[in-house]
PDB file of N, CA and C in Angstrom:
ATOM      1  N   MET E   1       7.822-100.591 -48.465  1.00  0.00           N
ATOM      2  CA  MET E   1       7.316 -99.235 -48.563  1.00  0.00           C
ATOM      3  C   MET E   1       7.975 -98.388 -47.478  1.00  0.00           C
ATOM      4  N   PRO E   2       8.655 -97.319 -47.852  1.00  0.00           N
ATOM      5  CA  PRO E   2       9.323 -96.478 -46.856  1.00  0.00           C
ATOM      6  C   PRO E   2       8.329 -95.699 -45.999  1.00  0.00           C
ATOM      7  N   PHE E   3       8.767 -95.371 -44.788  1.00  0.00           N
ATOM      8  CA  PHE E   3       7.954 -94.531 -43.914  1.00  0.00           C
ATOM      9  C   PHE E   3       7.919 -93.110 -44.462  1.00  0.00           C
ATOM     10  N   ASP E   4       6.802 -92.418 -44.220  1.00  0.00           N
ATOM     11  CA  ASP E   4       6.771 -90.998 -44.551  1.00  0.00           C
ATOM     12  C   ASP E   4       7.621 -90.253 -43.515  1.00  0.00           C
ATOM     13  N   SER E   5       7.953 -88.998 -43.804  1.00  0.00           N
ATOM     14  CA  SER E   5       8.872 -88.254 -42.933  1.00  0.00           C
ATOM     15  C   SER E   5       8.335 -88.072 -41.514  1.00  0.00           C
ATOM     16  N   LYS E   6       7.036 -87.898 -41.374  1.00  0.00           N
ATOM     17  CA  LYS E   6       6.462 -87.733 -40.029  1.00  0.00           C
ATOM     18  C   LYS E   6       6.633 -89.002 -39.204  1.00  0.00           C
ATOM     19  N   THR E   7       6.311 -90.137 -39.806  1.00  0.00           N
ATOM     20  CA  THR E   7       6.449 -91.412 -39.093  1.00  0.00           C
ATOM     21  C   THR E   7       7.904 -91.678 -38.734  1.00  0.00           C
ATOM     22  N   ALA E   8       8.802 -91.418 -39.681  1.00  0.00           N
ATOM     23  CA  ALA E   8      10.223 -91.640 -39.425  1.00  0.00           C
ATOM     24  C   ALA E   8      10.717 -90.769 -38.265  1.00  0.00           C
ATOM     25  N   GLU E   9      10.265 -89.530 -38.205  1.00  0.00           N
ATOM     26  CA  GLU E   9      10.699 -88.646 -37.116  1.00  0.00           C
ATOM     27  C   GLU E   9      10.118 -89.084 -35.775  1.00  0.00           C
ATOM     28  N   LEU E  10       8.885 -89.563 -35.757  1.00  0.00           N
ATOM     29  CA  LEU E  10       8.315 -90.068 -34.503  1.00  0.00           C
ATOM     30  C   LEU E  10       9.101 -91.275 -34.006  1.00  0.00           C
ATOM     31  N   ILE E  11       9.468 -92.170 -34.915  1.00  0.00           N
ATOM     32  CA  ILE E  11      10.282 -93.322 -34.535  1.00  0.00           C
ATOM     33  C   ILE E  11      11.639 -92.858 -34.007  1.00  0.00           C
ATOM     34  N   ALA E  12      12.253 -91.915 -34.704  1.00  0.00           N
ATOM     35  CA  ALA E  12      13.556 -91.407 -34.287  1.00  0.00           C
ATOM     36  C   ALA E  12      13.499 -90.731 -32.923  1.00  0.00           C
ATOM     37  N   ILE E  13      12.413 -90.030 -32.655  1.00  0.00           N
ATOM     38  CA  ILE E  13      12.252 -89.398 -31.337  1.00  0.00           C
ATOM     39  C   ILE E  13      12.178 -90.455 -30.243  1.00  0.00           C
ATOM     40  N   GLY E  14      11.351 -91.452 -30.431  1.00  0.00           N
ATOM     41  CA  GLY E  14      11.248 -92.522 -29.435  1.00  0.00           C
ATOM     42  C   GLY E  14      12.571 -93.233 -29.233  1.00  0.00           C
ATOM     43  N   ALA E  15      13.280 -93.512 -30.327  1.00  0.00           N
ATOM     44  CA  ALA E  15      14.577 -94.182 -30.234  1.00  0.00           C
ATOM     45  C   ALA E  15      15.601 -93.294 -29.534  1.00  0.00           C
ATOM     46  N   SER E  16      15.552 -92.003 -29.786  1.00  0.00           N
ATOM     47  CA  SER E  16      16.474 -91.069 -29.136  1.00  0.00           C
ATOM     48  C   SER E  16      16.299 -91.078 -27.628  1.00  0.00           C
ATOM     49  N   VAL E  17      15.057 -91.079 -27.197  1.00  0.00           N
ATOM     50  CA  VAL E  17      14.779 -91.115 -25.756  1.00  0.00           C
ATOM     51  C   VAL E  17      15.241 -92.446 -25.171  1.00  0.00           C
ATOM     52  N   ALA E  18      14.911 -93.539 -25.837  1.00  0.00           N
ATOM     53  CA  ALA E  18      15.288 -94.861 -25.335  1.00  0.00           C
ATOM     54  C   ALA E  18      16.804 -95.002 -25.245  1.00  0.00           C
ATOM     55  N   ALA E  19      17.520 -94.334 -26.161  1.00  0.00           N
ATOM     56  CA  ALA E  19      18.982 -94.416 -26.180  1.00  0.00           C
ATOM     57  C   ALA E  19      19.653 -93.345 -25.319  1.00  0.00           C
ATOM     58  N   ASN E  20      18.861 -92.491 -24.672  1.00  0.00           N
ATOM     59  CA  ASN E  20      19.401 -91.402 -23.851  1.00  0.00           C
ATOM     60  C   ASN E  20      20.314 -90.477 -24.652  1.00  0.00           C
ATOM     61  N   CYS E  21      19.922 -90.180 -25.882  1.00  0.00           N
ATOM     62  CA  CYS E  21      20.746 -89.326 -26.745  1.00  0.00           C
ATOM     63  C   CYS E  21      20.103 -87.946 -26.873  1.00  0.00           C
ATOM     64  N   LEU E  22      20.567 -87.015 -26.066  1.00  0.00           N
ATOM     65  CA  LEU E  22      20.017 -85.660 -26.055  1.00  0.00           C
ATOM     66  C   LEU E  22      20.177 -84.952 -27.398  1.00  0.00           C
ATOM     67  N   PRO E  23      21.372 -84.970 -28.029  1.00  0.00           N
ATOM     68  CA  PRO E  23      21.485 -84.295 -29.323  1.00  0.00           C
ATOM     69  C   PRO E  23      20.555 -84.905 -30.375  1.00  0.00           C
ATOM     70  N   CYS E  24      20.377 -86.221 -30.340  1.00  0.00           N
ATOM     71  CA  CYS E  24      19.469 -86.881 -31.285  1.00  0.00           C
ATOM     72  C   CYS E  24      18.038 -86.388 -31.065  1.00  0.00           C
ATOM     73  N   LEU E  25      17.613 -86.336 -29.811  1.00  0.00           N
ATOM     74  CA  LEU E  25      16.260 -85.883 -29.498  1.00  0.00           C
ATOM     75  C   LEU E  25      16.048 -84.447 -29.966  1.00  0.00           C
ATOM     76  N   GLN E  26      17.011 -83.588 -29.696  1.00  0.00           N
ATOM     77  CA  GLN E  26      16.878 -82.190 -30.107  1.00  0.00           C
ATOM     78  C   GLN E  26      16.763 -82.073 -31.631  1.00  0.00           C
ATOM     79  N   THR E  27      17.597 -82.802 -32.344  1.00  0.00           N
ATOM     80  CA  THR E  27      17.576 -82.763 -33.809  1.00  0.00           C
ATOM     81  C   THR E  27      16.265 -83.301 -34.359  1.00  0.00           C
ATOM     82  N   HIS E  28      15.838 -84.454 -33.845  1.00  0.00           N
ATOM     83  CA  HIS E  28      14.633 -85.066 -34.385  1.00  0.00           C
ATOM     84  C   HIS E  28      13.369 -84.316 -33.982  1.00  0.00           C
ATOM     85  N   LYS E  29      13.396 -83.637 -32.838  1.00  0.00           N
ATOM     86  CA  LYS E  29      12.250 -82.813 -32.482  1.00  0.00           C
ATOM     87  C   LYS E  29      12.136 -81.639 -33.451  1.00  0.00           C
ATOM     88  N   GLN E  30      13.249 -81.004 -33.767  1.00  0.00           N
ATOM     89  CA  GLN E  30      13.227 -79.903 -34.746  1.00  0.00           C
ATOM     90  C   GLN E  30      12.737 -80.404 -36.107  1.00  0.00           C
ATOM     91  N   ASN E  31      13.239 -81.563 -36.525  1.00  0.00           N
ATOM     92  CA  ASN E  31      12.814 -82.146 -37.800  1.00  0.00           C
ATOM     93  C   ASN E  31      11.323 -82.458 -37.789  1.00  0.00           C
ATOM     94  N   ALA E  32      10.835 -82.959 -36.664  1.00  0.00           N
ATOM     95  CA  ALA E  32       9.423 -83.320 -36.543  1.00  0.00           C
ATOM     96  C   ALA E  32       8.541 -82.080 -36.649  1.00  0.00           C
ATOM     97  N   LEU E  33       8.931 -81.022 -35.977  1.00  0.00           N
ATOM     98  CA  LEU E  33       8.162 -79.774 -36.061  1.00  0.00           C
ATOM     99  C   LEU E  33       8.173 -79.236 -37.487  1.00  0.00           C
ATOM    100  N   ALA E  34       9.332 -79.309 -38.139  1.00  0.00           N
ATOM    101  CA  ALA E  34       9.436 -78.844 -39.522  1.00  0.00           C
ATOM    102  C   ALA E  34       8.589 -79.697 -40.460  1.00  0.00           C
ATOM    103  N   ALA E  35       8.402 -80.980 -40.117  1.00  0.00           N
ATOM    104  CA  ALA E  35       7.590 -81.879 -40.944  1.00  0.00           C
ATOM    105  C   ALA E  35       6.098 -81.694 -40.696  1.00  0.00           C
ATOM    106  N   GLY E  36       5.758 -80.875 -39.679  1.00  0.00           N
ATOM    107  CA  GLY E  36       4.351 -80.589 -39.412  1.00  0.00           C
ATOM    108  C   GLY E  36       3.734 -81.363 -38.267  1.00  0.00           C
ATOM    109  N   LEU E  37       4.546 -82.077 -37.501  1.00  0.00           N
ATOM    110  CA  LEU E  37       4.008 -82.785 -36.337  1.00  0.00           C
ATOM    111  C   LEU E  37       3.715 -81.790 -35.212  1.00  0.00           C
ATOM    112  N   THR E  38       2.751 -82.134 -34.375  1.00  0.00           N
ATOM    113  CA  THR E  38       2.376 -81.272 -33.264  1.00  0.00           C
ATOM    114  C   THR E  38       3.183 -81.614 -32.017  1.00  0.00           C
ATOM    115  N   GLU E  39       3.179 -80.688 -31.065  1.00  0.00           N
ATOM    116  CA  GLU E  39       3.832 -80.952 -29.771  1.00  0.00           C
ATOM    117  C   GLU E  39       3.212 -82.183 -29.103  1.00  0.00           C
ATOM    118  N   GLN E  40       1.909 -82.359 -29.250  1.00  0.00           N
ATOM    119  CA  GLN E  40       1.239 -83.522 -28.651  1.00  0.00           C
ATOM    120  C   GLN E  40       1.741 -84.821 -29.270  1.00  0.00           C
ATOM    121  N   GLU E  41       1.881 -84.853 -30.580  1.00  0.00           N
ATOM    122  CA  GLU E  41       2.385 -86.052 -31.249  1.00  0.00           C
ATOM    123  C   GLU E  41       3.822 -86.343 -30.834  1.00  0.00           C
ATOM    124  N   ILE E  42       4.620 -85.303 -30.716  1.00  0.00           N
ATOM    125  CA  ILE E  42       6.005 -85.461 -30.283  1.00  0.00           C
ATOM    126  C   ILE E  42       6.057 -85.969 -28.843  1.00  0.00           C
ATOM    127  N   THR E  43       5.213 -85.425 -27.992  1.00  0.00           N
ATOM    128  CA  THR E  43       5.150 -85.871 -26.597  1.00  0.00           C
ATOM    129  C   THR E  43       4.773 -87.341 -26.506  1.00  0.00           C
ATOM    130  N   GLU E  44       3.861 -87.783 -27.335  1.00  0.00           N
ATOM    131  CA  GLU E  44       3.479 -89.207 -27.342  1.00  0.00           C
ATOM    132  C   GLU E  44       4.669 -90.086 -27.709  1.00  0.00           C
ATOM    133  N   ALA E  45       5.435 -89.668 -28.720  1.00  0.00           N
ATOM    134  CA  ALA E  45       6.619 -90.439 -29.113  1.00  0.00           C
ATOM    135  C   ALA E  45       7.654 -90.453 -27.991  1.00  0.00           C
ATOM    136  N   ILE E  46       7.810 -89.326 -27.299  1.00  0.00           N
ATOM    137  CA  ILE E  46       8.724 -89.260 -26.157  1.00  0.00           C
ATOM    138  C   ILE E  46       8.271 -90.227 -25.070  1.00  0.00           C
ATOM    139  N   ASN E  47       6.978 -90.257 -24.801  1.00  0.00           N
ATOM    140  CA  ASN E  47       6.466 -91.161 -23.768  1.00  0.00           C
ATOM    141  C   ASN E  47       6.689 -92.625 -24.119  1.00  0.00           C
ATOM    142  N   VAL E  48       6.551 -92.976 -25.387  1.00  0.00           N
ATOM    143  CA  VAL E  48       6.829 -94.352 -25.809  1.00  0.00           C
ATOM    144  C   VAL E  48       8.309 -94.669 -25.564  1.00  0.00           C
ATOM    145  N   GLY E  49       9.186 -93.749 -25.938  1.00  0.00           N
ATOM    146  CA  GLY E  49      10.609 -93.953 -25.702  1.00  0.00           C
ATOM    147  C   GLY E  49      10.941 -94.111 -24.226  1.00  0.00           C
ATOM    148  N   LYS E  50      10.253 -93.353 -23.372  1.00  0.00           N
ATOM    149  CA  LYS E  50      10.464 -93.465 -21.926  1.00  0.00           C
ATOM    150  C   LYS E  50      10.067 -94.839 -21.407  1.00  0.00           C
ATOM    151  N   VAL E  51       8.986 -95.389 -21.928  1.00  0.00           N
ATOM    152  CA  VAL E  51       8.545 -96.726 -21.510  1.00  0.00           C
ATOM    153  C   VAL E  51       9.581 -97.775 -21.923  1.00  0.00           C
ATOM    154  N   VAL E  52      10.082 -97.653 -23.146  1.00  0.00           N
ATOM    155  CA  VAL E  52      11.101 -98.591 -23.619  1.00  0.00           C
ATOM    156  C   VAL E  52      12.361 -98.479 -22.766  1.00  0.00           C
ATOM    157  N   ARG E  53      12.805 -97.237 -22.515  1.00  0.00           N
ATOM    158  CA  ARG E  53      14.001 -97.020 -21.699  1.00  0.00           C
ATOM    159  C   ARG E  53      13.837 -97.585 -20.293  1.00  0.00           C
ATOM    160  N   ALA E  54      12.670 -97.379 -19.697  1.00  0.00           N
ATOM    161  CA  ALA E  54      12.423 -97.882 -18.344  1.00  0.00           C
ATOM    162  C   ALA E  54      12.432 -99.407 -18.323  1.00  0.00           C
ATOM    163  N   GLY E  55      11.858-100.019 -19.333  1.00  0.00           N
ATOM    164  CA  GLY E  55      11.861-101.481 -19.400  1.00  0.00           C
ATOM    165  C   GLY E  55      13.269-102.025 -19.517  1.00  0.00           C
ATOM    166  N   ALA E  56      14.083-101.390 -20.345  1.00  0.00           N
ATOM    167  CA  ALA E  56      15.464-101.831 -20.510  1.00  0.00           C
ATOM    168  C   ALA E  56      16.247-101.653 -19.212  1.00  0.00           C
ATOM    169  N   ALA E  57      16.049-100.528 -18.533  1.00  0.00           N
ATOM    170  CA  ALA E  57      16.751-100.276 -17.282  1.00  0.00           C
ATOM    171  C   ALA E  57      16.331-101.280 -16.214  1.00  0.00           C
ATOM    172  N   GLY E  58      15.051-101.586 -16.162  1.00  0.00           N
ATOM    173  CA  GLY E  58      14.569-102.569 -15.193  1.00  0.00           C
ATOM    174  C   GLY E  58      15.155-103.954 -15.443  1.00  0.00           C
ATOM    175  N   SER E  59      15.248-104.321 -16.696  1.00  0.00           N
ATOM    176  CA  SER E  59      15.839-105.621 -17.040  1.00  0.00           C
ATOM    177  C   SER E  59      17.312-105.667 -16.655  1.00  0.00           C
ATOM    178  N   MET E  60      18.025-104.574 -16.919  1.00  0.00           N
ATOM    179  CA  MET E  60      19.440-104.520 -16.555  1.00  0.00           C
ATOM    180  C   MET E  60      19.613-104.563 -15.042  1.00  0.00           C
ATOM    181  N   ASP E  61      18.793-103.846 -14.311  1.00  0.00           N
ATOM    182  CA  ASP E  61      18.860-103.870 -12.849  1.00  0.00           C
ATOM    183  C   ASP E  61      18.643-105.278 -12.317  1.00  0.00           C
ATOM    184  N   GLN E  62      17.689-105.999 -12.893  1.00  0.00           N
ATOM    185  CA  GLN E  62      17.426-107.364 -12.455  1.00  0.00           C
ATOM    186  C   GLN E  62      18.608-108.273 -12.768  1.00  0.00           C
ATOM    187  N   LEU E  63      19.188-108.132 -13.944  1.00  0.00           N
ATOM    188  CA  LEU E  63      20.363-108.935 -14.308  1.00  0.00           C
ATOM    189  C   LEU E  63      21.518-108.667 -13.356  1.00  0.00           C
ATOM    190  N   ILE E  64      21.755-107.388 -13.037  1.00  0.00           N
ATOM    191  CA  ILE E  64      22.818-107.035 -12.095  1.00  0.00           C
ATOM    192  C   ILE E  64      22.569-107.689 -10.747  1.00  0.00           C
ATOM    193  N   LYS E  65      21.352-107.588 -10.289  1.00  0.00           N
ATOM    194  CA  LYS E  65      20.992-108.170  -8.985  1.00  0.00           C
ATOM    195  C   LYS E  65      21.197-109.676  -8.996  1.00  0.00           C
ATOM    196  N   ASP E  66      20.739-110.336 -10.063  1.00  0.00           N
ATOM    197  CA  ASP E  66      20.829-111.794 -10.142  1.00  0.00           C
ATOM    198  C   ASP E  66      22.250-112.302 -10.297  1.00  0.00           C
ATOM    199  N   THR E  67      23.107-111.546 -10.967  1.00  0.00           N
ATOM    200  CA  THR E  67      24.444-112.052 -11.260  1.00  0.00           C
ATOM    201  C   THR E  67      25.528-111.556 -10.319  1.00  0.00           C
ATOM    202  N   THR E  68      25.271-110.469  -9.610  1.00  0.00           N
ATOM    203  CA  THR E  68      26.327-109.918  -8.748  1.00  0.00           C
ATOM    204  C   THR E  68      25.892-109.747  -7.304  1.00  0.00           C
ATOM    205  N   HIS E  69      24.624-109.840  -7.074  1.00  0.00           N
ATOM    206  CA  HIS E  69      24.060-109.612  -5.740  1.00  0.00           C
ATOM    207  C   HIS E  69      24.343-108.206  -5.236  1.00  0.00           C
ATOM    208  N   VAL E  70      24.518-107.282  -6.209  1.00  0.00           N
ATOM    209  CA  VAL E  70      24.686-105.867  -5.890  1.00  0.00           C
ATOM    210  C   VAL E  70      23.327-105.222  -5.917  1.00  0.00           C
ATOM    211  N   PRO E  71      22.925-104.549  -4.842  1.00  0.00           N
ATOM    212  CA  PRO E  71      21.612-103.899  -4.868  1.00  0.00           C
ATOM    213  C   PRO E  71      21.567-102.803  -5.927  1.00  0.00           C
ATOM    214  N   THR E  72      20.423-102.655  -6.536  1.00  0.00           N
ATOM    215  CA  THR E  72      20.232-101.606  -7.533  1.00  0.00           C
ATOM    216  C   THR E  72      19.165-100.648  -7.047  1.00  0.00           C
ATOM    217  N   GLY E  73      19.105 -99.513  -7.713  1.00  0.00           N
ATOM    218  CA  GLY E  73      18.042 -98.562  -7.394  1.00  0.00           C
ATOM    219  C   GLY E  73      18.565 -97.392  -6.727  1.00  0.00           C
TER     220      GLY E  73
END
């Protein structure tokens, strides 16, 4: 069963943030507003993407530290 347009745009917003893709975020935010999503719903999707991005960055920092002994942060 395919996602409805609102759900798909929320996923795309979170993925855009996690991928650090500014043009993607701008496009999907416009699409989300056009689909009838609220600023609050969009903000929630952005926050989820930020958590994913932070987790990925933390994992990469730890790998760098463990494999190269280069300080991160």
